[in-house]
Short mmCIF file of C-alpha atoms in Angstrom, two decimals:
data_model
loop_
_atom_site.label_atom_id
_atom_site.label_comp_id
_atom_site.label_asym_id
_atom_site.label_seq_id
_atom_site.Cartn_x
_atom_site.Cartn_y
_atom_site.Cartn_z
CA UNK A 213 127.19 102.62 90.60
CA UNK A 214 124.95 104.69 88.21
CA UNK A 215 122.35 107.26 89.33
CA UNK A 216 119.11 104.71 89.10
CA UNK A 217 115.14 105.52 89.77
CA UNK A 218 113.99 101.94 90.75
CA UNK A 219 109.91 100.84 90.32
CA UNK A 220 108.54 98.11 92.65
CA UNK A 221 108.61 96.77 96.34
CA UNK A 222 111.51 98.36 97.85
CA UNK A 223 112.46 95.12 99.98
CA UNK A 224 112.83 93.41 96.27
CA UNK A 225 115.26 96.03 95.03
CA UNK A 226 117.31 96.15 97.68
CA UNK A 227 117.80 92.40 98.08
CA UNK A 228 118.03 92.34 93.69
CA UNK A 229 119.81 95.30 93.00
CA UNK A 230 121.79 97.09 96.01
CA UNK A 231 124.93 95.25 96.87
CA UNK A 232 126.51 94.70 100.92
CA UNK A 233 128.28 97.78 101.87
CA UNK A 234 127.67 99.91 98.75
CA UNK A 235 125.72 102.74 100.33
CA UNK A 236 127.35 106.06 101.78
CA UNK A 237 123.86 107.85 103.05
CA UNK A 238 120.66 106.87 103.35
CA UNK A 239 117.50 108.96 104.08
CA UNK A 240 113.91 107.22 104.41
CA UNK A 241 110.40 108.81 105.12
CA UNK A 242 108.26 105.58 104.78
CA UNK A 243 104.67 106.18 105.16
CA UNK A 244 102.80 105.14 108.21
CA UNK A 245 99.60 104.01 109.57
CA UNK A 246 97.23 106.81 109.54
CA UNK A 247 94.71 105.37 107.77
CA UNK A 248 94.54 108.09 104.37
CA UNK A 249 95.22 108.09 100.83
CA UNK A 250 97.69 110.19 99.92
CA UNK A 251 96.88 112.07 96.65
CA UNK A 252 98.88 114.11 93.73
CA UNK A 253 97.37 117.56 92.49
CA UNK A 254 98.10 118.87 89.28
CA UNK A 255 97.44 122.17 88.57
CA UNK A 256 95.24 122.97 85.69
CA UNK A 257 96.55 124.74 82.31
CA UNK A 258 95.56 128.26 83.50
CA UNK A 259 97.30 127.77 87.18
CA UNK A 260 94.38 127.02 89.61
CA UNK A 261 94.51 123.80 91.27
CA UNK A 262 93.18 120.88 89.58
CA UNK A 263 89.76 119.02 90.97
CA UNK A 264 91.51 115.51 89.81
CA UNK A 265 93.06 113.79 92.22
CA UNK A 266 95.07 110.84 91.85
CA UNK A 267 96.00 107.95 94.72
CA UNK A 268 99.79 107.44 95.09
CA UNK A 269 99.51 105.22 97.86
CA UNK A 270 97.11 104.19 100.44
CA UNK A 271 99.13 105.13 104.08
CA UNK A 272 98.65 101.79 105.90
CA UNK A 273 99.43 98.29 106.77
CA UNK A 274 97.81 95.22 108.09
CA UNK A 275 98.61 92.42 109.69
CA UNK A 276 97.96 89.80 106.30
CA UNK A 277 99.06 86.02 105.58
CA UNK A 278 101.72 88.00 104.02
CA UNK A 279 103.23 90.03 107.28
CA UNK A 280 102.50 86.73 109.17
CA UNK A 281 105.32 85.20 106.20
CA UNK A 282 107.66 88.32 106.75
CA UNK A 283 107.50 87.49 110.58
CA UNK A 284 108.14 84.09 110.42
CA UNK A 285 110.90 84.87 107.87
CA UNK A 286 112.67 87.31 110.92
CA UNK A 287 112.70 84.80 113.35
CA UNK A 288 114.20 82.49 110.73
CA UNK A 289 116.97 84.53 109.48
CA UNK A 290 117.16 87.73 111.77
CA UNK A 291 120.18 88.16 114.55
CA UNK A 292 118.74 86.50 117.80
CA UNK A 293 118.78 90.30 119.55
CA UNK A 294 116.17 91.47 116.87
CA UNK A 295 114.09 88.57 117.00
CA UNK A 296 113.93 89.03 120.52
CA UNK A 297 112.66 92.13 119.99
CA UNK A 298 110.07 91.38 117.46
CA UNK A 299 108.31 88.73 119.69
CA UNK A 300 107.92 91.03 122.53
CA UNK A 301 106.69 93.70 120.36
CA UNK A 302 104.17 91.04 118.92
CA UNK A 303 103.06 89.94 122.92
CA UNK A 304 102.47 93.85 123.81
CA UNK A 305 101.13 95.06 120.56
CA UNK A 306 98.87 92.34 119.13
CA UNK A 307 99.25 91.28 115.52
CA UNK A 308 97.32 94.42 114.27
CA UNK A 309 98.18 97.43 111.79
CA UNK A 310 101.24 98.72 114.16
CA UNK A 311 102.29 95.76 114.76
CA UNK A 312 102.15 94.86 110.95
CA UNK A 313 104.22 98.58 110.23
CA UNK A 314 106.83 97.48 112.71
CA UNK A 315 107.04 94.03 110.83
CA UNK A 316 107.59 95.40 107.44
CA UNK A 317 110.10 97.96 108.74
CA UNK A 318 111.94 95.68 110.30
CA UNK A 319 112.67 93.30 107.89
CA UNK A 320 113.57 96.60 105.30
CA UNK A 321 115.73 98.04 108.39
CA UNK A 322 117.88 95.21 108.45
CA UNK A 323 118.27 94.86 104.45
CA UNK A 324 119.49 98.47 104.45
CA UNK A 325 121.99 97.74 107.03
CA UNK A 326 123.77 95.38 104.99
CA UNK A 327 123.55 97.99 102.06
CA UNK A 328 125.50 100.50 104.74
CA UNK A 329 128.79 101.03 104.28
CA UNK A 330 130.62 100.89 107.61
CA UNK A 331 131.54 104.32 107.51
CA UNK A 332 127.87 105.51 106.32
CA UNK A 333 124.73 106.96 108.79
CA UNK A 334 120.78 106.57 108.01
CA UNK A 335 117.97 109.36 108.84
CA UNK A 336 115.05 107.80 109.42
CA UNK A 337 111.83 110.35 109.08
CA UNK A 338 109.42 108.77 111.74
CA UNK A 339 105.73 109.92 112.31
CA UNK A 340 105.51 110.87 116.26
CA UNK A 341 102.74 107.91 116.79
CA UNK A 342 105.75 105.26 116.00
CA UNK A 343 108.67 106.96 116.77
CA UNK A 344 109.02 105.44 120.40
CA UNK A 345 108.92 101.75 118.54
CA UNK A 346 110.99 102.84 115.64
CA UNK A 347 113.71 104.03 118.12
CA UNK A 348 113.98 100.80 119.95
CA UNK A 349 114.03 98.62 117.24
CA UNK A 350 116.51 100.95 115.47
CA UNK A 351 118.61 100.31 118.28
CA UNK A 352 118.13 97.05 118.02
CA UNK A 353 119.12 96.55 114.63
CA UNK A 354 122.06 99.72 114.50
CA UNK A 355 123.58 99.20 118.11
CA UNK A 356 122.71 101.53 120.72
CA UNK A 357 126.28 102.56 120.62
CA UNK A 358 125.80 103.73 117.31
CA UNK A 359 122.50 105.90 118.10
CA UNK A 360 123.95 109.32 117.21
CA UNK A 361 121.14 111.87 117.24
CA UNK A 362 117.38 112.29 117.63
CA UNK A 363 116.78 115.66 115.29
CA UNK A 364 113.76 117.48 116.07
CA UNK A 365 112.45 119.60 112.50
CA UNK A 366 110.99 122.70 114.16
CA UNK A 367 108.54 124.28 111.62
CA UNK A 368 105.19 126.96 112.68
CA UNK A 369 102.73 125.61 110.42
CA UNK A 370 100.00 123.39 110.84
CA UNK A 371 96.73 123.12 112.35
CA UNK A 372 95.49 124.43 116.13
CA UNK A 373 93.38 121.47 118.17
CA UNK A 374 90.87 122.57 120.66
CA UNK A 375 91.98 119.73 123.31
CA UNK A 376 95.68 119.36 122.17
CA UNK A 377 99.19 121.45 121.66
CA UNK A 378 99.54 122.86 118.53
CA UNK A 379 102.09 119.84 116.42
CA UNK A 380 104.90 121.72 115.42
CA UNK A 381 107.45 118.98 114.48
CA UNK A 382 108.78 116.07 113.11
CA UNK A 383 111.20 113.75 114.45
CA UNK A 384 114.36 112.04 112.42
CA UNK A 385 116.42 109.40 113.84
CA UNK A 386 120.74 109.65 112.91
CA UNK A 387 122.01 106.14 113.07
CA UNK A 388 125.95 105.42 111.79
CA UNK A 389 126.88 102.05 111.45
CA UNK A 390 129.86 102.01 113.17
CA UNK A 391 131.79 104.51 115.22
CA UNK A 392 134.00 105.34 112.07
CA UNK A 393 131.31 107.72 110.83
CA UNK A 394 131.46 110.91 108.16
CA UNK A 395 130.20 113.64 110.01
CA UNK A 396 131.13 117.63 108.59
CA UNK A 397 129.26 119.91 110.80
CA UNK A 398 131.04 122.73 109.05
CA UNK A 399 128.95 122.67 106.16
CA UNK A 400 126.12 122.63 107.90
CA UNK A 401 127.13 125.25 110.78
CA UNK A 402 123.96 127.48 111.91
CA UNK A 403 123.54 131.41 112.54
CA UNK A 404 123.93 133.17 115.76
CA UNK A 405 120.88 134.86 116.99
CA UNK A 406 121.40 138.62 116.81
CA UNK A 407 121.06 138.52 120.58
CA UNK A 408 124.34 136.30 120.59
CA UNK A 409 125.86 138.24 118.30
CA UNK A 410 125.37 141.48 120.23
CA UNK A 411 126.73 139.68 123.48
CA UNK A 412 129.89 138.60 121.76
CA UNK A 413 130.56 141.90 120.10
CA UNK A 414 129.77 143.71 123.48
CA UNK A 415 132.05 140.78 125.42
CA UNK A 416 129.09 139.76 127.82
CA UNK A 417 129.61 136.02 126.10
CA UNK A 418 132.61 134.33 124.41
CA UNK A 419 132.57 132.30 121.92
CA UNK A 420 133.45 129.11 122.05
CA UNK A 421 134.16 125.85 119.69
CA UNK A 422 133.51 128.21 116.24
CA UNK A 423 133.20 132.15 116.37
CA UNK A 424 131.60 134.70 114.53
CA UNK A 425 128.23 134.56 113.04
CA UNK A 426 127.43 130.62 112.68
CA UNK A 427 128.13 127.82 115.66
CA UNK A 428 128.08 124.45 115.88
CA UNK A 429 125.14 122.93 114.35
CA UNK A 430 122.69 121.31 116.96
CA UNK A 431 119.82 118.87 116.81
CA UNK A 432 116.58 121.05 116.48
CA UNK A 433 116.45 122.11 113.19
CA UNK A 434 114.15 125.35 112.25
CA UNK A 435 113.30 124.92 108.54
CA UNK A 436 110.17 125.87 106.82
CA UNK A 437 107.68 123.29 105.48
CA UNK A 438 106.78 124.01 101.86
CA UNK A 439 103.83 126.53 101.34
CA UNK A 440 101.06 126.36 99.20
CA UNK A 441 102.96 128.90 96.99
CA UNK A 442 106.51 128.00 96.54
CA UNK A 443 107.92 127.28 93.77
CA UNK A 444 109.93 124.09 94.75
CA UNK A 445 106.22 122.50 95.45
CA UNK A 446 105.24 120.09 93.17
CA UNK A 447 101.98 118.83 94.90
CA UNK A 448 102.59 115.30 96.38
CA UNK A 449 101.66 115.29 99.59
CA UNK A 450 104.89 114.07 101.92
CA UNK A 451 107.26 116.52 100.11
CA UNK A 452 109.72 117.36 102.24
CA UNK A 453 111.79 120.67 101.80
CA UNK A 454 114.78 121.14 100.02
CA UNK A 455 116.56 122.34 102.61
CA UNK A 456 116.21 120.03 105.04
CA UNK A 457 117.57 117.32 102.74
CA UNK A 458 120.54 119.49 102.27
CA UNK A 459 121.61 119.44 105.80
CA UNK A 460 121.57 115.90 105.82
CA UNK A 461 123.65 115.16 102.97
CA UNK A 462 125.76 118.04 103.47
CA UNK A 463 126.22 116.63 107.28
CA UNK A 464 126.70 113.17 106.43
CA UNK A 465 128.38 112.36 103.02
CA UNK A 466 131.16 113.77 100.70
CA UNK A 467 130.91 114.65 96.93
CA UNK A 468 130.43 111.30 94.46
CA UNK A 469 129.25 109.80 97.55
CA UNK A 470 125.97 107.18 97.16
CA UNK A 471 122.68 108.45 98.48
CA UNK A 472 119.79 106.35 98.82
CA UNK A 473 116.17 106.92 99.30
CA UNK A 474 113.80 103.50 99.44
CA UNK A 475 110.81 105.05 99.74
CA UNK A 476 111.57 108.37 97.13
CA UNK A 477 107.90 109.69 96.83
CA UNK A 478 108.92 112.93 94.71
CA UNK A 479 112.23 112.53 94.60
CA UNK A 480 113.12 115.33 96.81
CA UNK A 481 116.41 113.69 98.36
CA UNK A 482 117.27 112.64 94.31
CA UNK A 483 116.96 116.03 93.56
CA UNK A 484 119.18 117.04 96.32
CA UNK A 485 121.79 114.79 95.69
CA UNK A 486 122.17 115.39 92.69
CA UNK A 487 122.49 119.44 92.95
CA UNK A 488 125.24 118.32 95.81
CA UNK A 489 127.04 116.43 93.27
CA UNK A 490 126.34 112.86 94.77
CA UNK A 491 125.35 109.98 93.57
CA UNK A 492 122.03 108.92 94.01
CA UNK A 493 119.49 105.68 94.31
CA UNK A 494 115.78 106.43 94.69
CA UNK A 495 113.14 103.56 95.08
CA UNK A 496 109.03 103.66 94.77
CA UNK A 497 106.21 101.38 94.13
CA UNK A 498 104.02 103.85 92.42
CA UNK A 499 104.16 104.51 88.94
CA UNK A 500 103.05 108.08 89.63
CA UNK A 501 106.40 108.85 91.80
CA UNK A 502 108.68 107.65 89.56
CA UNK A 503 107.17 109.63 86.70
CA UNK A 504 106.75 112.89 88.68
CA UNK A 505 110.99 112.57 89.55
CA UNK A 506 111.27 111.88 85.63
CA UNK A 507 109.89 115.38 85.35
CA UNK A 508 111.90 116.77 87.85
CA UNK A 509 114.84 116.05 87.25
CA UNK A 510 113.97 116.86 83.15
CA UNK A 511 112.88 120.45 84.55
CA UNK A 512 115.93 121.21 87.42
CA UNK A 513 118.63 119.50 85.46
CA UNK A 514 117.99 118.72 82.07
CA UNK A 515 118.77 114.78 83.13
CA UNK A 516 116.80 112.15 80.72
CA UNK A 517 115.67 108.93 81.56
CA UNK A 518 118.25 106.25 79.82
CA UNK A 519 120.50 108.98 78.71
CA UNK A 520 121.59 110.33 82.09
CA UNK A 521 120.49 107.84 84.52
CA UNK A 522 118.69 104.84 84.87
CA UNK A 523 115.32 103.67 85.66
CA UNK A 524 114.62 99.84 86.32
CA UNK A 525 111.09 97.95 86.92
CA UNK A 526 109.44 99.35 84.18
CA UNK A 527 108.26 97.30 81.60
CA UNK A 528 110.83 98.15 78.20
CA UNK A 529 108.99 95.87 75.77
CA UNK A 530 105.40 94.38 75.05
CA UNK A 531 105.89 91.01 77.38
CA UNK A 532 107.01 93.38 80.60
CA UNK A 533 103.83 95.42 79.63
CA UNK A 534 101.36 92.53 79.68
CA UNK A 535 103.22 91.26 82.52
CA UNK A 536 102.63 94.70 84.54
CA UNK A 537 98.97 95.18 83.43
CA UNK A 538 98.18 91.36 84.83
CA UNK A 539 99.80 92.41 88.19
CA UNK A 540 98.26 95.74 88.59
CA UNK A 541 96.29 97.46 85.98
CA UNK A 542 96.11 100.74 87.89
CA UNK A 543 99.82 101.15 87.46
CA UNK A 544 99.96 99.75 84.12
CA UNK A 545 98.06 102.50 83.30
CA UNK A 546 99.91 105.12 84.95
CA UNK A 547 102.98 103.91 83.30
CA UNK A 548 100.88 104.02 80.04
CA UNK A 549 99.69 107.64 80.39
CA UNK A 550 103.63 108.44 81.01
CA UNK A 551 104.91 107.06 77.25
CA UNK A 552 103.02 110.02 75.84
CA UNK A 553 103.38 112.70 78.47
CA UNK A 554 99.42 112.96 79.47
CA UNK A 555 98.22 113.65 82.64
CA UNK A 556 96.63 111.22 84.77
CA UNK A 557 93.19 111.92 85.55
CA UNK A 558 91.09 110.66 88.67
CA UNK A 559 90.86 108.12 90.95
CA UNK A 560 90.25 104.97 89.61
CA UNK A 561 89.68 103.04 92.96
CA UNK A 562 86.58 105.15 93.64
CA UNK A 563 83.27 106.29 91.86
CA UNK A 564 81.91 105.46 88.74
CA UNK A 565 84.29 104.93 85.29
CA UNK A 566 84.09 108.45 83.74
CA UNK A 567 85.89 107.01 80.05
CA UNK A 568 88.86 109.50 80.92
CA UNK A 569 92.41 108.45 82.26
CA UNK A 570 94.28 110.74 81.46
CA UNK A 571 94.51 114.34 79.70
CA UNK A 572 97.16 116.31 77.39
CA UNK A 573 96.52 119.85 77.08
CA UNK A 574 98.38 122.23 74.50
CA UNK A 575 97.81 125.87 73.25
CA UNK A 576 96.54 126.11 69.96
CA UNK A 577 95.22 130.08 68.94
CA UNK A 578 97.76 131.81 72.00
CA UNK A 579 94.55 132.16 74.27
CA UNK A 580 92.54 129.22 74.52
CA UNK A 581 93.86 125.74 76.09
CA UNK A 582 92.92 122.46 74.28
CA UNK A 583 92.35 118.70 75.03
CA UNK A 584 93.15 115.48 74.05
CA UNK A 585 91.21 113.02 76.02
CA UNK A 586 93.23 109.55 76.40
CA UNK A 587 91.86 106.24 77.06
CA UNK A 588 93.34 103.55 78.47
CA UNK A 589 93.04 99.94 77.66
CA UNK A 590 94.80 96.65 79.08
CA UNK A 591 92.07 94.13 78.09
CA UNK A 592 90.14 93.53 75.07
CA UNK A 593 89.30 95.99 72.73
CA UNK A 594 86.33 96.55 70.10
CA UNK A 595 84.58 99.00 68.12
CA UNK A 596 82.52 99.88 71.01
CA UNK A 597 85.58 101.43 72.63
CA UNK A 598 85.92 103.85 69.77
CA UNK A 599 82.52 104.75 69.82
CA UNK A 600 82.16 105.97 73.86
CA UNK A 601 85.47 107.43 73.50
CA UNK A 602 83.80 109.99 70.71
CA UNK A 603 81.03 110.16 73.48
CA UNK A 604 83.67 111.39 75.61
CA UNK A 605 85.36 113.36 73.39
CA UNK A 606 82.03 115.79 72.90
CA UNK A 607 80.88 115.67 76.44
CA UNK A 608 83.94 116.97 77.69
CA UNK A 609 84.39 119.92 74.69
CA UNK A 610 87.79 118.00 73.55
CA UNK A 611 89.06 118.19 70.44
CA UNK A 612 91.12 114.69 70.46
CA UNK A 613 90.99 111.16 71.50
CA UNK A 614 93.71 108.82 72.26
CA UNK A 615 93.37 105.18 72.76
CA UNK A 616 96.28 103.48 74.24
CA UNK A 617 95.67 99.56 73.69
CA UNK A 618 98.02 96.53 74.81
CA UNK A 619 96.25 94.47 71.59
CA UNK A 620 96.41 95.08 68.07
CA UNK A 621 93.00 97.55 67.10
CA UNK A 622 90.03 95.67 65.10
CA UNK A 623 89.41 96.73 61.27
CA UNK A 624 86.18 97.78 62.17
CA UNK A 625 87.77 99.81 65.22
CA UNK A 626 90.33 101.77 62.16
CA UNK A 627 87.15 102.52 60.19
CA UNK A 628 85.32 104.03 63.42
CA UNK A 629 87.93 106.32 64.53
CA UNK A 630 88.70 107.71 60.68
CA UNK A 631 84.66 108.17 60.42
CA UNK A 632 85.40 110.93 63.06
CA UNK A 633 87.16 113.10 60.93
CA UNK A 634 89.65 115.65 61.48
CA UNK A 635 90.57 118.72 63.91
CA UNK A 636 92.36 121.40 62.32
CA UNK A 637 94.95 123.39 64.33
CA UNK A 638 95.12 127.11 64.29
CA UNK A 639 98.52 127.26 65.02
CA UNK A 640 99.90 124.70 62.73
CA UNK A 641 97.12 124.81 59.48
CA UNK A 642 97.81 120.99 59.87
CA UNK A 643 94.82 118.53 60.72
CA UNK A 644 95.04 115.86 62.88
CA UNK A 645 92.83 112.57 62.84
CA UNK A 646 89.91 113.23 65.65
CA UNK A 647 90.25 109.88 66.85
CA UNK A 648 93.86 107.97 67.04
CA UNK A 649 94.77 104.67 68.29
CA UNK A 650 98.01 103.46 69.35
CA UNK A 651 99.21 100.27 70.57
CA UNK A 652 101.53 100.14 73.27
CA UNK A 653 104.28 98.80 71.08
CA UNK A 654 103.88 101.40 69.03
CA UNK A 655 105.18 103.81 71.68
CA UNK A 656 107.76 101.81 72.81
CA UNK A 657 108.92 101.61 68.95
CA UNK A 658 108.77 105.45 69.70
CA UNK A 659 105.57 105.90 67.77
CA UNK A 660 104.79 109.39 68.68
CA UNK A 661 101.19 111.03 69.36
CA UNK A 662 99.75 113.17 66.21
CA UNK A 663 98.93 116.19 68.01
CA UNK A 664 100.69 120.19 68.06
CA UNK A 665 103.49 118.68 70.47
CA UNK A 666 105.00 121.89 70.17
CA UNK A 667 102.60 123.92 72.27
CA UNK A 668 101.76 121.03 74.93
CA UNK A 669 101.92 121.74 78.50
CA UNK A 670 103.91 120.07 81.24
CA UNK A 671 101.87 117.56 82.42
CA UNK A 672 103.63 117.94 86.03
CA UNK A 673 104.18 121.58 87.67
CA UNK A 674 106.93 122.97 86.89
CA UNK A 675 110.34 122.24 89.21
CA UNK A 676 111.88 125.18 91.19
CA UNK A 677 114.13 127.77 88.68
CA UNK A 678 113.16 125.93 85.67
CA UNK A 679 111.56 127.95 82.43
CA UNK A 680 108.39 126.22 81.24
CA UNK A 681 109.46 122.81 78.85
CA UNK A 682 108.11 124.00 75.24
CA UNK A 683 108.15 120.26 73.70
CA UNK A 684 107.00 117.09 76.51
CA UNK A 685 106.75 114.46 74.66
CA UNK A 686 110.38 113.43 74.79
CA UNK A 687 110.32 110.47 77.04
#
């Protein structure tokens, strides 16, 4: 099995893609009902955080003709202890949004049993206002035999209520699927306290099980979340640390083992995996995640899309284009700002249309950061388009436009955009047409974007250890 980024509905893949028995490890974070949109910030050219803010998801579920099908399909199909279960959840809670989360987990829970291998474990991430459902019907579905370990993530940051204790952790439920489970606590063994340490050295306390500086790891882990400042943040808001995905993996698979995250966000565990050496499966729905772990692994590793692993769900020719921008057009475009490296720019669920999708900013005199302002369009197109893009272009002190269009431009739409004339770089004495349009098969022909590519900037912030990438437009 190749390393593979999927895009869509995670229950889909699974039940398309993953076969029975095929996964070593799995690790899932999956978002839960607390009622917010979770946003990416970029960081603008010059370092200070950016004022756009894009939605990657929207954190919550309700109960919908849909979760009354995925019900109906667990009491079809489901073993008779989990639909047990299910209905007594459904008398306490109600059919409302928890009871709706439960629903869809549980029907995603069971498909990534079958993708266990027997000798595999699962860490499931749970928010604390679901954890005490999550654990039951995790038992439920994993045996309570095979319950092996509530972790508690111990970290000191966060907020300090007036009425409430401080919320200093997180909890993560270890499931195995059987008894015959890999488990190597001695990569993952933890330090002595330097109060220890002086008791065994003075002989007040012996050691026992392991000696010398590290014991035998337990089940509150102290990690640090990721601050504001470090350098393995790359702004999406459920990151999760590096190092707390290495001490699962390193706990609970071997090298060339298969890790799988369904609901990959940023690709942390990915990323993990694949500085472990394992083998790795990472699912999202958003457009946004999967280009942001494109980026990451381009920046940590040097891994390309197609070349080094492989990405399936998004469109790779004109019909799986249309087909995505009649499904969703809010992804289409995200995919479509991602062919050419540009940035996406706000949120286009709220407020007024500001003509801007997305941005691609590059150094032309060795001071001064420039713009290209790209546009967007999955419908019809016409000379009017050409003409508020130039709007755009001057309100916004740009020196480029880029129209990205699923149909073929209008003659009179050519003539518009040459009547704009020319920008002439600094760095490169070359001009460049004011105004360019592109068709979306012309990128996937690998048409490439008439601008100084060689002094863009990242679209993404920059992964942890990695020097700035000189040339973006690569993928």
């Amino acid at each position: 099995m190749e390393n593979t980024l999927y895009y869509g509905d995670n229950l889909n893949v699974l039940r398309t893609h993953i076969p029975d028995n095929s996964i070593d490890l799995i690790y899932l974070d999956p978002p839960f009902n607390s009622k917010t949109y979770y946003n990416i910030l970029f960081a603008e050219p010059a370092g200070e955080p950016s004022k756009a803010q894009i939605t990657a998801f929207e954190d919550t579920w309700h109960w919908t003709e849909e979760t009354e099908r995925t019900f109906q399909e667990i009491v079809d199909t489901a073993p008779t202890s989990v639909v047990e279960m299910m209905k007594a959840f459904r008398q306490f809670i109600k059919p409302n949004d928890v009871m709706a989360y439960l629903t869809m987990m549980c029907i995603r829970l069971l498909e990534l049993k079958r993708v266990l291998k027997n000798t595999g474990s699962i860490y499931l991430h749970c928010d604390p206002t679901a954890s005490h459902y999550l654990k039951i019907l995790m038992d439920t579905i994993f045996g309570k035999k095979n319950f092996r370990n509530e972790v508690i993530w111990w970290y000191e940051t966060g907020g300090i209520p007036k009425k409430d204790f401080s919320r200093k952790h997180d909890i993560i439920f270890r499931y195995s699927k059987s008894d015959k489970y890999i488990f190597r606590p001695k990569e993952v063994m933890e330090k002595r306290s330097d109060e220890v340490l002086r008791r065994i050295a003075t002989g007040s306390l012996t050691a026992t099980r392991s000696t010398g500086q590290h014991r035998h790891p337990s089940d509150v882990w102290k990690i640090p979340t990721i601050n504001a400042m470090a350098k393995e943040r790359l702004g999406y808001p459920t990151q999760k640390p590096e190092a707390l995905l290495e001490k699962i993996i390193k706990a609970s698979s071997n090298k060339g083992d298969i890790v799988l995250d369904p609901f990959c966000g940023c690709g942390t565990a990915n990323a993990v995996a694949q500085k472990l050496n394992r083998k790795w499966l990472g699912i999202d729905i958003t457009h946004l995640a999967i280009n942001l772990i494109k980026w990451r692994l381009k920046d940590m590793f040097g891994l390309k899309p197609k070349k080094d692993y492989k990405v399936i769900g998004e469109p790779e020719d004109l019909s799986g284009a249309m087909e995505l921008a009649s499904q969703n057009r809010y992804q289409f475009q995200w995919w479509a700002l991602s062919l050419i490296s540009a940035r996406p720019y706000g949120d286009k669920k709220k407020g007024a249309d500001t003509g801007i999708d997305g941005y691609i900013f590059f150094m032309d005199d060795k001071k001064e950061v420039k713009k290209a302002i790209v546009s967007v369009k999955s419908g019809k197109v016409s000379v009017k388009d050409i003409r508020e893009l130039g709007q755009v272009i001057k309100r916004e002190s740009a020196v480029l436009g880029i129209l990205l269009t699923l149909e073929d431009p209008t003659t009179p739409m050519i003539r518009e955009a040459t009547t704009e004339g020319f920008y002439k770089s600094n760095l490169t004495k070359k001009n460049y047409p004011k105004i360019q349009i592109y068709t979306i098969k012309d990128i996937l022909d690998a048409k490439r974007v008439n601008i100084p590519i060689q002094f863009s900037i990242s679209p993404y912030k920059q992964a942890q250890g990695v020097k700035p990438v000189s040339e973006v437009l690569e993928f």
